Coordinates of N, CA and C in Angstrom, one line a residue:
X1 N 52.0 -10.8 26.4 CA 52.9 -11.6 25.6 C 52.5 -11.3 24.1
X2 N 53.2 -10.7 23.2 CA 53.4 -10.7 22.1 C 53.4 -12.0 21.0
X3 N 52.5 -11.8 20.3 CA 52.0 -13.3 19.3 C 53.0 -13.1 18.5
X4 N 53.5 -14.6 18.0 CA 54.2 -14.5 16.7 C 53.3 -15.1 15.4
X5 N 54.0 -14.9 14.1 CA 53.8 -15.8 13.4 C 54.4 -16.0 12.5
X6 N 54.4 -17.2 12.3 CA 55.7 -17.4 10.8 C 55.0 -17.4 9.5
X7 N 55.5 -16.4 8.8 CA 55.1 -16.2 6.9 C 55.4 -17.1 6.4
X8 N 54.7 -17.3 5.2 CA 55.3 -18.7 4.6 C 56.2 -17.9 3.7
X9 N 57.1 -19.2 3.3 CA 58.1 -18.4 2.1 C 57.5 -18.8 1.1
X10 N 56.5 -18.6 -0.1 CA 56.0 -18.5 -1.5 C 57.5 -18.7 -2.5
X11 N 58.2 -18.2 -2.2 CA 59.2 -18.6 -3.1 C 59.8 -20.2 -3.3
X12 N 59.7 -20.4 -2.2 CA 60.9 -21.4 -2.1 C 60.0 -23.3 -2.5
X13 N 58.7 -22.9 -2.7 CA 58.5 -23.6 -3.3 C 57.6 -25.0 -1.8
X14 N 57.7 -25.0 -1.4 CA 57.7 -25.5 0.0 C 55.6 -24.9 0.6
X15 N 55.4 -25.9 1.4 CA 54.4 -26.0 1.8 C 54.5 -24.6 3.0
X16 N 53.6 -23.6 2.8 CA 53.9 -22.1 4.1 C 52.5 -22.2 4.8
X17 N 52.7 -21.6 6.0 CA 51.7 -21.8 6.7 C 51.7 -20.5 7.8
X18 N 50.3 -20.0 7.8 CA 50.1 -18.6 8.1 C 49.1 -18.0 9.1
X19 N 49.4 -17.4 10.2 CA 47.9 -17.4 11.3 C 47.7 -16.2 11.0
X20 N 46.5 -15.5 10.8 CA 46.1 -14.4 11.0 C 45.2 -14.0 12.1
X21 N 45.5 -13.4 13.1 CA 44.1 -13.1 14.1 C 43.2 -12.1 13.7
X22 N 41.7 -12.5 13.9 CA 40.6 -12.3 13.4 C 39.9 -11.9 14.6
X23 N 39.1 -11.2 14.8 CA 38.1 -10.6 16.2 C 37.3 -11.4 16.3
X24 N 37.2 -12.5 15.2 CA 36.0 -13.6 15.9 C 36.1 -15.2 15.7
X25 N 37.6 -14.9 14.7 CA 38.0 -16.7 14.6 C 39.3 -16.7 14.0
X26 N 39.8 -17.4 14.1 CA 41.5 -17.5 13.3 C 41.3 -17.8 12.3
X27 N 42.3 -17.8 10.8 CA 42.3 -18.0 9.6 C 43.8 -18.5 9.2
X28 N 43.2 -19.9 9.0 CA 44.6 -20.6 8.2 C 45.0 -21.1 7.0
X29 N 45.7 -21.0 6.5 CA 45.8 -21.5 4.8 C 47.4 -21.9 4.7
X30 N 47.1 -22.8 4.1 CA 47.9 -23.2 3.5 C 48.7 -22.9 2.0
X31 N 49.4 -22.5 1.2 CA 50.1 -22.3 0.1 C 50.9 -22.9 -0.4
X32 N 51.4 -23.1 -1.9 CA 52.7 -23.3 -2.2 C 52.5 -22.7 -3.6
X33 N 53.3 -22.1 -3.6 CA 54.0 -21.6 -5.1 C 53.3 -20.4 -5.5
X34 N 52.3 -19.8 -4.5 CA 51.6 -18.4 -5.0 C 51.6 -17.7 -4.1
X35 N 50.9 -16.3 -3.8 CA 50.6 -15.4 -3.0 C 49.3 -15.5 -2.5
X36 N 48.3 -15.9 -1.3 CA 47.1 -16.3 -1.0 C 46.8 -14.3 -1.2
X37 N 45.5 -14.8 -1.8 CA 44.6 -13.1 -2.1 C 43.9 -12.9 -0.9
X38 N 44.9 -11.9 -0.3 CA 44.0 -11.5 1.4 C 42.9 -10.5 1.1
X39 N 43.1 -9.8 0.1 CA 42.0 -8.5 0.0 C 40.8 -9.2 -0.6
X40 N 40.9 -10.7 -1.6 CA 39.9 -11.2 -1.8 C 39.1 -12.0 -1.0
X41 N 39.6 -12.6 -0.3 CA 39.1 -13.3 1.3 C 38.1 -12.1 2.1
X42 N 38.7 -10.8 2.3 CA 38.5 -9.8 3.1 C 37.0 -9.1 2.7
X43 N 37.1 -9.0 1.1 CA 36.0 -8.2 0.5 C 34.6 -9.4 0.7
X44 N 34.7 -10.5 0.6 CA 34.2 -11.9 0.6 C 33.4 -11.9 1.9
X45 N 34.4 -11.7 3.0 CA 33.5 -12.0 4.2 C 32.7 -10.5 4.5
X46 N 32.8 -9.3 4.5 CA 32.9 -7.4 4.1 C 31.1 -7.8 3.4
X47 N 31.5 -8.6 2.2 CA 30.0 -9.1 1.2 C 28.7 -9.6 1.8
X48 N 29.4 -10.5 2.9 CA 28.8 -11.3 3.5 C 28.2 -10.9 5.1
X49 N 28.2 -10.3 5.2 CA 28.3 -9.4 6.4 C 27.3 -8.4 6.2
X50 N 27.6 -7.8 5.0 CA 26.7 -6.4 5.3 C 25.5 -7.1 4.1
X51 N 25.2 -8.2 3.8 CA 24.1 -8.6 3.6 C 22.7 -8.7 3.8
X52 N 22.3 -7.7 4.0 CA 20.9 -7.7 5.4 C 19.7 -8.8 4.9
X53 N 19.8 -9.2 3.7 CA 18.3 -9.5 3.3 C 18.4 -10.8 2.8
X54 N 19.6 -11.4 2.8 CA 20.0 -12.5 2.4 C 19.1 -13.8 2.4
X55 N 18.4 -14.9 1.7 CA 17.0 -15.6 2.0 C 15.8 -14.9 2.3
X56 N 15.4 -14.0 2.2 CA 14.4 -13.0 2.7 C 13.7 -13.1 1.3
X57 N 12.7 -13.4 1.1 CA 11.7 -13.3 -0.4 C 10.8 -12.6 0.0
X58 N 10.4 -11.6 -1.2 CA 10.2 -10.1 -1.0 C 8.9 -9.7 -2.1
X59 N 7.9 -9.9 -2.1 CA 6.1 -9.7 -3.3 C 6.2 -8.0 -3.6
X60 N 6.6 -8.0 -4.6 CA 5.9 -6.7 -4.9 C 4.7 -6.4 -6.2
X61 N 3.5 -6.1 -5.0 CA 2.5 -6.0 -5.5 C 1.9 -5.1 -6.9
X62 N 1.9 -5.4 -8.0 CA 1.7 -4.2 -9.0 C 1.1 -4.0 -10.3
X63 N 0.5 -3.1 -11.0 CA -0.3 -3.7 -12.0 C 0.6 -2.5 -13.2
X64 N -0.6 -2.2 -14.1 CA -0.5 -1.4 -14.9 C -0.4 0.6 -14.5
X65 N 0.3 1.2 -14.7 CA 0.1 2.6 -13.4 C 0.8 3.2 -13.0
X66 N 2.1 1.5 -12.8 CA 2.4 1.8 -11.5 C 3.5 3.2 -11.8
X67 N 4.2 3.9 -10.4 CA 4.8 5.0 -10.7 C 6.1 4.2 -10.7
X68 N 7.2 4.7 -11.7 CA 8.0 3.6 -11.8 C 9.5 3.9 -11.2
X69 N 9.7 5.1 -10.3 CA 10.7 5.2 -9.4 C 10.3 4.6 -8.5
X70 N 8.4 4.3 -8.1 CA 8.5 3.6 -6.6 C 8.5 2.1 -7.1
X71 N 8.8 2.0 -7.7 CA 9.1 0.3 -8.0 C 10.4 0.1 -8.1
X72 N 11.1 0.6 -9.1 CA 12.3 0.0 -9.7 C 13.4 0.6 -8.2
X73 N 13.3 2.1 -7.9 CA 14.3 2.0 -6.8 C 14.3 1.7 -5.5
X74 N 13.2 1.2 -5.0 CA 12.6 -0.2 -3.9 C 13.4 -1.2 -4.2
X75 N 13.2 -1.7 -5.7 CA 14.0 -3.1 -6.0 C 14.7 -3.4 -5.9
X76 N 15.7 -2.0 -6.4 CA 16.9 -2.1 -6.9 C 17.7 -2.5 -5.0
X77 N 17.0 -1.3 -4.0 CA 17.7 -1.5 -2.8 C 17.7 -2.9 -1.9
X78 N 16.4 -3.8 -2.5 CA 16.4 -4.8 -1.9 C 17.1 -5.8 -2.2
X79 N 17.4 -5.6 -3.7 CA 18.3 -6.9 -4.4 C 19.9 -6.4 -4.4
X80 N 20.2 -5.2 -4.0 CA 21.3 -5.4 -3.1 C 21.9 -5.9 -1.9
X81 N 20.5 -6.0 -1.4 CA 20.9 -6.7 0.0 C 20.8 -7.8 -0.3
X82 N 20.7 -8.6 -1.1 CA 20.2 -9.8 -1.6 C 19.3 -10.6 -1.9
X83 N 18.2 -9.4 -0.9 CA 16.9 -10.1 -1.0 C 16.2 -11.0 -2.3
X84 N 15.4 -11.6 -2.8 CA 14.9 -12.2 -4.0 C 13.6 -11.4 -4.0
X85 N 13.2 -11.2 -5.0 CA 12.2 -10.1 -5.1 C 11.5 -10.6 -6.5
X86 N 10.3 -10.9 -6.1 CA 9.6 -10.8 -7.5 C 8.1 -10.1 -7.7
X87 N 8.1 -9.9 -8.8 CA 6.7 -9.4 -9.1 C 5.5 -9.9 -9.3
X88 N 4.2 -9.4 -8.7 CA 3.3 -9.9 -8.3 C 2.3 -9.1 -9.2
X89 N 1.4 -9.5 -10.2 CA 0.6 -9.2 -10.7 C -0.9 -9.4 -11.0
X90 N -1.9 -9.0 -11.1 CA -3.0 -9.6 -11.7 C -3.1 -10.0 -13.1
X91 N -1.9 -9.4 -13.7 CA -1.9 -9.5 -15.1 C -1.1 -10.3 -15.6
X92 N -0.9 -10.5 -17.0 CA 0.2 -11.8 -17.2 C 1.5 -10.9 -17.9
X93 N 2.1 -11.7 -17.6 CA 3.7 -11.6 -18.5 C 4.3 -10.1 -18.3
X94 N 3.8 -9.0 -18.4 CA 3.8 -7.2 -18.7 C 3.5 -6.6 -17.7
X95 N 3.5 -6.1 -17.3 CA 2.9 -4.4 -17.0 C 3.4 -3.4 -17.0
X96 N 3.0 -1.9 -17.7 CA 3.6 -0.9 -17.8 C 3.8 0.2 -17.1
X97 N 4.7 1.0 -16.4 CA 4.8 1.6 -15.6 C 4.7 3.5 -16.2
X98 N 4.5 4.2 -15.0 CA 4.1 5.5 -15.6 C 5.2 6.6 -15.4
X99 N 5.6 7.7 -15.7 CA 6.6 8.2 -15.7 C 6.5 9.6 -16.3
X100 N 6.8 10.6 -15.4 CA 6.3 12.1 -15.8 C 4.8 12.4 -16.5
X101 N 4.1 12.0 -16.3 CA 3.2 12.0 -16.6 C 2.3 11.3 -18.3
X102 N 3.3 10.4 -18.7 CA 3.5 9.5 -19.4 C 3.4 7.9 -19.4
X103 N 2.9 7.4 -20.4 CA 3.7 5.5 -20.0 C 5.0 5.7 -20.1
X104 N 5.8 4.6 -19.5 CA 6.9 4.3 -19.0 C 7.1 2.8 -20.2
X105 N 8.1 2.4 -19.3 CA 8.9 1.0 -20.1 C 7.9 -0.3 -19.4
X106 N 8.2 -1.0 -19.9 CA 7.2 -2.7 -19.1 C 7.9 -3.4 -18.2
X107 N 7.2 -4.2 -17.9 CA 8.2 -5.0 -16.6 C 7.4 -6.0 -16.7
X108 N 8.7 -6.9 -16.5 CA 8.0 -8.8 -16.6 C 7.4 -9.0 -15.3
X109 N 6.1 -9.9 -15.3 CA 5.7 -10.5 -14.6 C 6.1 -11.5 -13.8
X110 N 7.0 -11.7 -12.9 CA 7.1 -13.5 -12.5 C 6.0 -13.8 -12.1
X111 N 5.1 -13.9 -11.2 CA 3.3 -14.8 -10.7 C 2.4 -13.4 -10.9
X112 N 1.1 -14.6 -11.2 CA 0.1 -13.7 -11.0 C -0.4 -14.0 -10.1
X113 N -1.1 -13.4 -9.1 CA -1.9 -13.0 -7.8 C -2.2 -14.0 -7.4
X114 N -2.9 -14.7 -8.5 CA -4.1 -15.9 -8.1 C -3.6 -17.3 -7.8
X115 N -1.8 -16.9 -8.5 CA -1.0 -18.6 -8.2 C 0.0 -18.5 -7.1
X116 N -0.1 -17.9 -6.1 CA 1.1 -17.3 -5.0 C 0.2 -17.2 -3.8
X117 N 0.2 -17.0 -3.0 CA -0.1 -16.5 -1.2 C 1.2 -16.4 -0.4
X118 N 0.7 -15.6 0.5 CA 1.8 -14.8 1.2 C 2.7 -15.9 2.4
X119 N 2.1 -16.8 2.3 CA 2.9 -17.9 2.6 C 4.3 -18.2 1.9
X120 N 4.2 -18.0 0.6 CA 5.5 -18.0 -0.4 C 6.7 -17.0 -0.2
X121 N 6.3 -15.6 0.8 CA 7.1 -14.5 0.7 C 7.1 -14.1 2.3
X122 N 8.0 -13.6 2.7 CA 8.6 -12.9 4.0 C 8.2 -11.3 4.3
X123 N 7.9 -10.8 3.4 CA 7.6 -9.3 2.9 C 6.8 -8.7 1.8
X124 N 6.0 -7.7 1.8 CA 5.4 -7.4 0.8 C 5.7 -6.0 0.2
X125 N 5.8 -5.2 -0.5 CA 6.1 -4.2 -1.3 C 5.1 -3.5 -2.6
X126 N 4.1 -2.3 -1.8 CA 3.0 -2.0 -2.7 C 3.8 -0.6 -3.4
X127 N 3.8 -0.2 -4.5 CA 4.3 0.9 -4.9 C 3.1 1.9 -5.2
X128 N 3.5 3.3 -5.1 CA 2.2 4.0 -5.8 C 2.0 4.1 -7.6
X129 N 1.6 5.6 -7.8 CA 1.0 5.8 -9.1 C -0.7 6.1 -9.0
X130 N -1.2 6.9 -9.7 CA -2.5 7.0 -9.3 C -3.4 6.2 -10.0
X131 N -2.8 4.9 -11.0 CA -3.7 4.4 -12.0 C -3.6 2.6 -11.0
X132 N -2.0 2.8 -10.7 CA -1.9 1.5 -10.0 C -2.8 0.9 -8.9
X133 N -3.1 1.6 -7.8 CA -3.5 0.9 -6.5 C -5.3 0.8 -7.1
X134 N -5.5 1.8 -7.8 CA -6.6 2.1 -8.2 C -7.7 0.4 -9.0
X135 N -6.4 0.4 -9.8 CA -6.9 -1.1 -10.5 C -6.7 -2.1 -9.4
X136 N -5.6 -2.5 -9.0 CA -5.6 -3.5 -8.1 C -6.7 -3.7 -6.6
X137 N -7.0 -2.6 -6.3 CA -8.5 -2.9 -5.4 C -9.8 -3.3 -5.7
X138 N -9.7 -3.3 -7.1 CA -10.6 -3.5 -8.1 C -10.7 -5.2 -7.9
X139 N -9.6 -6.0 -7.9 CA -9.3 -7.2 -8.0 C -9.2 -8.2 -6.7
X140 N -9.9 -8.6 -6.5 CA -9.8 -9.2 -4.6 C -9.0 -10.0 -4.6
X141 N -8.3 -11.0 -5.5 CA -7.3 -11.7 -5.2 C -6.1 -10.7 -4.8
X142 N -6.1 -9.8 -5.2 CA -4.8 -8.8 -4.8 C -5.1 -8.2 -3.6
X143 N -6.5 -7.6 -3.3 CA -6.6 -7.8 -2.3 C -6.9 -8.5 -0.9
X144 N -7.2 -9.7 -1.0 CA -6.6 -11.0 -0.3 C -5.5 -10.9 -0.1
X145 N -4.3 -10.8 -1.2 CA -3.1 -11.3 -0.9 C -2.7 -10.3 0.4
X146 N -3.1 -9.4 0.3 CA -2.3 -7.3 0.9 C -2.6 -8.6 2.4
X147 N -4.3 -8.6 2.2 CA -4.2 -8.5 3.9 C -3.9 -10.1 4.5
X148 N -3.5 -10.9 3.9 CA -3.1 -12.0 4.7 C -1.6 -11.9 5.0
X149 N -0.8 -10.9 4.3 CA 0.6 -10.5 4.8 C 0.2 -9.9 6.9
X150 N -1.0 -9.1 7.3 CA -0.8 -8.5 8.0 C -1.5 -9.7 8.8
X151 N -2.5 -10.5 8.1 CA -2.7 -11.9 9.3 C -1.5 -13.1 9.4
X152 N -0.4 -12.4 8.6 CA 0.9 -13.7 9.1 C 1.7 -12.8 9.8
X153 N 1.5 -11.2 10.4 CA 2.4 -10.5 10.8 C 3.5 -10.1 9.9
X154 N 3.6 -10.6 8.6 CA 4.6 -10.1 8.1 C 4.7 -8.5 7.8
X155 N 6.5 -8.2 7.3 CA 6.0 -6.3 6.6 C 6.0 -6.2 5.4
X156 N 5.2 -5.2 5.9 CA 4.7 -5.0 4.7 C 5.5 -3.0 4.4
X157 N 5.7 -3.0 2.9 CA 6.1 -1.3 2.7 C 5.0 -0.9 1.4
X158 N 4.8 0.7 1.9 CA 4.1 1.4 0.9 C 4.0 2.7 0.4
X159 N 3.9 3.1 -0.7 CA 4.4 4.4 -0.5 C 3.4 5.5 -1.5
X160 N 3.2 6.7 -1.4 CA 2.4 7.3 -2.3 C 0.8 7.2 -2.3
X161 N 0.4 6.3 -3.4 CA -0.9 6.0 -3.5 C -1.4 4.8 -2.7
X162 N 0.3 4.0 -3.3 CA -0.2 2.7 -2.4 C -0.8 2.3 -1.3
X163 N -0.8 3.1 -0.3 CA -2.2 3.1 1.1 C -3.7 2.3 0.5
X164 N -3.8 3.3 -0.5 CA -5.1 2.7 -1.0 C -5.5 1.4 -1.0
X165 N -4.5 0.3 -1.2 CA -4.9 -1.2 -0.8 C -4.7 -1.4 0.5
X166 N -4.3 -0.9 1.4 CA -4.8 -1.0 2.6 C -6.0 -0.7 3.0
X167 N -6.3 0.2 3.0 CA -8.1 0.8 3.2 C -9.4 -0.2 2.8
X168 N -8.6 -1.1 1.1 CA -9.2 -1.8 0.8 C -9.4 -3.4 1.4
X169 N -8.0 -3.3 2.2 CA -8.0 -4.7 2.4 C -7.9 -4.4 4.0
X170 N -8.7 -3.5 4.4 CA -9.2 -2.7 5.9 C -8.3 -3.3 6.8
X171 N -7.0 -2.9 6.8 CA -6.0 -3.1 7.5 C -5.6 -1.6 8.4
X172 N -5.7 -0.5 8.5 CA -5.3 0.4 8.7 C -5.9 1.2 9.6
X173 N -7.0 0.2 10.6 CA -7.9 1.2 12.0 C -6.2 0.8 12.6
X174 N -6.6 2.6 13.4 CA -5.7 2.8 14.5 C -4.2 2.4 14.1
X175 N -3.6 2.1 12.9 CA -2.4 1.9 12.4 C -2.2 3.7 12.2
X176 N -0.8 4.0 12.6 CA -0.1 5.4 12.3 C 0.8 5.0 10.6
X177 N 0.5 6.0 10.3 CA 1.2 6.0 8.4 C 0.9 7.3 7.7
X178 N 1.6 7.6 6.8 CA 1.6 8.7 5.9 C 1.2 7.8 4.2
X179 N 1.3 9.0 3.7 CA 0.7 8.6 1.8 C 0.9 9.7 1.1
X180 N 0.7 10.1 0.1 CA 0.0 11.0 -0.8 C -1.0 11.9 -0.1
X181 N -0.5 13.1 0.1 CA -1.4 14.2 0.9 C -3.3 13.8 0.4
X182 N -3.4 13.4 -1.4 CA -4.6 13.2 -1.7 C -5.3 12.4 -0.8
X183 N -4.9 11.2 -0.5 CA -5.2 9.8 0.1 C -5.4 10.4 1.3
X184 N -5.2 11.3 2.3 CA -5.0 11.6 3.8 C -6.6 11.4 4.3
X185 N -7.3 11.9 3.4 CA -8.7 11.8 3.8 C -9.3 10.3 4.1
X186 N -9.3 9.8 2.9 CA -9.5 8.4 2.9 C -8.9 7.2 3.4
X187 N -7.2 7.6 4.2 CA -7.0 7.3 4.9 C -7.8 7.1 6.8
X188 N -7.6 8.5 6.8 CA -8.6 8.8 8.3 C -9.9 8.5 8.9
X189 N -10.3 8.6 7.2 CA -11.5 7.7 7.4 C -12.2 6.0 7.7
X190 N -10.7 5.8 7.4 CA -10.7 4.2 7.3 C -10.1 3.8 8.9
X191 N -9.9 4.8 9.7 CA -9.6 4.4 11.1 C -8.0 4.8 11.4
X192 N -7.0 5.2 10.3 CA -5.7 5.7 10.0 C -5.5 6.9 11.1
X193 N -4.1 6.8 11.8 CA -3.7 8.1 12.3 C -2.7 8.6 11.0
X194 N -3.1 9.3 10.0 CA -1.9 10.0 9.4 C -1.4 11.4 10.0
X195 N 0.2 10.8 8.9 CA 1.4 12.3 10.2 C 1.5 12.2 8.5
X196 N 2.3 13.8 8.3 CA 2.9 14.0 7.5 C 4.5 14.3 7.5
X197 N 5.1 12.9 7.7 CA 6.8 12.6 7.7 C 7.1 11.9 6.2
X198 N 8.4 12.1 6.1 CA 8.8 11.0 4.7 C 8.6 9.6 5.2
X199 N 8.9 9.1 6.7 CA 9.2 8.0 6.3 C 7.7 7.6 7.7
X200 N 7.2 6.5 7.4 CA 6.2 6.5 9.5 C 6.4 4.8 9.2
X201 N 7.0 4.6 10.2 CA 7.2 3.0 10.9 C 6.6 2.2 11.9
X202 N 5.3 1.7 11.7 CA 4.2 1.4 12.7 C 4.7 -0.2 13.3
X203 N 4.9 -0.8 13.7 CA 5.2 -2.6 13.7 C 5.1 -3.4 12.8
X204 N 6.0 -2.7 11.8 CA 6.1 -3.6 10.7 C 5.5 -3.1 9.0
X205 N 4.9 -1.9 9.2 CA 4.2 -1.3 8.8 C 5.2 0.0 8.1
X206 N 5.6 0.3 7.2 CA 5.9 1.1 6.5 C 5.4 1.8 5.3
X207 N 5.7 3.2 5.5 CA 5.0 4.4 4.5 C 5.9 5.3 4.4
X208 N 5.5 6.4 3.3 CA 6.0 7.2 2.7 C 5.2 7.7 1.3
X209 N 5.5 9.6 1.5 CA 4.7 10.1 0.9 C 4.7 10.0 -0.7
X210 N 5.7 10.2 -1.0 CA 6.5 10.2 -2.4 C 7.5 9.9 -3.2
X211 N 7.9 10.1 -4.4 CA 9.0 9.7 -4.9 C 10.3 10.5 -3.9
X212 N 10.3 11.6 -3.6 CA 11.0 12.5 -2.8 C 11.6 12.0 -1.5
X213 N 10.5 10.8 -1.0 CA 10.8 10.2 0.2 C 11.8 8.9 0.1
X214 N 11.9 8.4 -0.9 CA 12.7 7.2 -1.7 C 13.8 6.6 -0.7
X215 N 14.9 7.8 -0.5 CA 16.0 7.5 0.1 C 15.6 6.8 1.6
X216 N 14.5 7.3 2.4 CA 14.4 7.3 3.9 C 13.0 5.7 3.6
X217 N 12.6 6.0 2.5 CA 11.8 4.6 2.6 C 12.5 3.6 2.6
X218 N 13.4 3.7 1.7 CA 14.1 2.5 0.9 C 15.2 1.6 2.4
X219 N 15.5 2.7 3.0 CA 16.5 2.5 4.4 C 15.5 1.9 5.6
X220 N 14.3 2.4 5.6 CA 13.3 1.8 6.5 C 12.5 0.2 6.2
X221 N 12.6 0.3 5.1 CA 11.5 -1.0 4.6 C 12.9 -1.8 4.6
X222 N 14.1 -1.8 4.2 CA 15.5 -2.7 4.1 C 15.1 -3.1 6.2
X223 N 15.3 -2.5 7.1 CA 15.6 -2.3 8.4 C 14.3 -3.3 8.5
X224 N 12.7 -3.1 8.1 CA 11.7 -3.7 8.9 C 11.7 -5.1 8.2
X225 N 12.3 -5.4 6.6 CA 12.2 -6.3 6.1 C 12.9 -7.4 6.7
X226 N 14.1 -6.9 7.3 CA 15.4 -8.0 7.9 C 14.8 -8.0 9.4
X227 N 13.9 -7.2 9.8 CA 13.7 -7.9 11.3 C 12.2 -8.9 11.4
X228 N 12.0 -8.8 10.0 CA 10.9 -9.9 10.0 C 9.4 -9.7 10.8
X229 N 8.7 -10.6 10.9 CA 7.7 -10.9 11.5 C 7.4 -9.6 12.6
X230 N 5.7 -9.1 13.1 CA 6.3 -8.7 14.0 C 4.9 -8.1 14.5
X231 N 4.6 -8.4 16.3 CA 3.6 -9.1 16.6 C 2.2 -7.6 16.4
X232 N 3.2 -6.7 16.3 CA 1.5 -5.7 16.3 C 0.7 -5.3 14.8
X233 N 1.7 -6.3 13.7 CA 1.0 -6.0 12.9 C 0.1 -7.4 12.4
X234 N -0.9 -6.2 12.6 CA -2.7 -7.6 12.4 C -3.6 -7.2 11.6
X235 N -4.2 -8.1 10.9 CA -5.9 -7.2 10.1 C -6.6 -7.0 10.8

């Protein structure tokens, strides 16, 4: 049997009333004296929908160093999803990022290390740089923070140099992950299976070698960040 429905008449001034069928619920409105905006309703729920990270608060761990493609375009893909994302520092207010073998521009601080725990955040996000991971192991509060993400099971992503606070915050026996070809050693030695892929997805556990790897990180850590919690990742 063929559905009807009656259009409102917008002209005439008069109260219209309109069914649309929807694949998962009907939509009614009511009007008078305009044209109801279907494509703005449409793009609205379209927004809402492909939202992956929506409530999801997201630590990215970082100091002075850091390399500043693996920061800013990590960010940028999480706070598209909507994730909330802030920066985690040892330092106050600044830190400057590095770029072609140069400093880079600064980036505001929102907390430092010592006033947050991973209780506050759903996810963590370590970037590389060879000056970044380097200082921050330096600093135990940052490293505290790395490994009580992996004692709440949360994910954690990393990419480049960033391995390096893992080793430090001796998370990585028998964990599979990639890094920075440099790191491979000190990886393995710390109990690490390293592969050499762009992207390695361990239980919650994400890596990647390089700036080069960006696109396949950024799609993997979005995927592990929205499935949350997850039980094989432990210190």
């Amino acid at each position: 049997m063929t559905s009807k429905s009656k259009n409102p008449d917008f002209k005439s001034g008069e109260q219209g009333f309109c069914d649309v069928e929807w694949s998962w619920r009907m939509l009614y409105c009511f009007q008078s004296g305009a044209a109801f905006d279907w494509l703005k309703v449409i793009a609205n729920l379209t927004t809402t929908i492909m939202s992956l990270l929506k409530d999801v608060r997201v630590a990215i761990l970082a100091t002075n160093g850091f390399e500043e493609s693996e920061l800013l375009e990590p960010k940028r893909a999480l706070e598209k999803e909507e994730a909330e994302v802030l920066l985690i520092s040892p330092e106050n207010d600044e830190i400057k990022g590095w770029k072609d073998k140069n400093w880079s521009d600064k980036i505001k601080v929102d907390a430092r290390v010592d006033q947050v725990s991973a209780s506050d955040f759903d996810a963590l996000l370590i970037p590389g740089g060879v000056i970044n991971p380097d200082l921050l192991r330096r600093d135990q509060a940052s490293v505290d923070f790395v490994k009580s993400f992996f004692e709440d099971h949360k994910p954690v992503a990393a990419i480049c140099h960033g391995p390096q606070m893992l080793i430090e915050a001796e998370v990585v026996k028998d964990r599979t992950l990639t890094s920075f070809s440099s790191i491979r050693k000190d990886l393995e030695n710390a109990g690490a299976i390293w592969v050499d892929e762009e992207v390695v997805v361990d239980n919650g556990l994400v890596t990647s070698r390089s700036p080069k790897d960006l696109p396949a990180f950024n799609n993997k850590m979005v995927e592990e960040f929205r499935e949350g919690k997850h039980a094989g990742q432990t210190a």
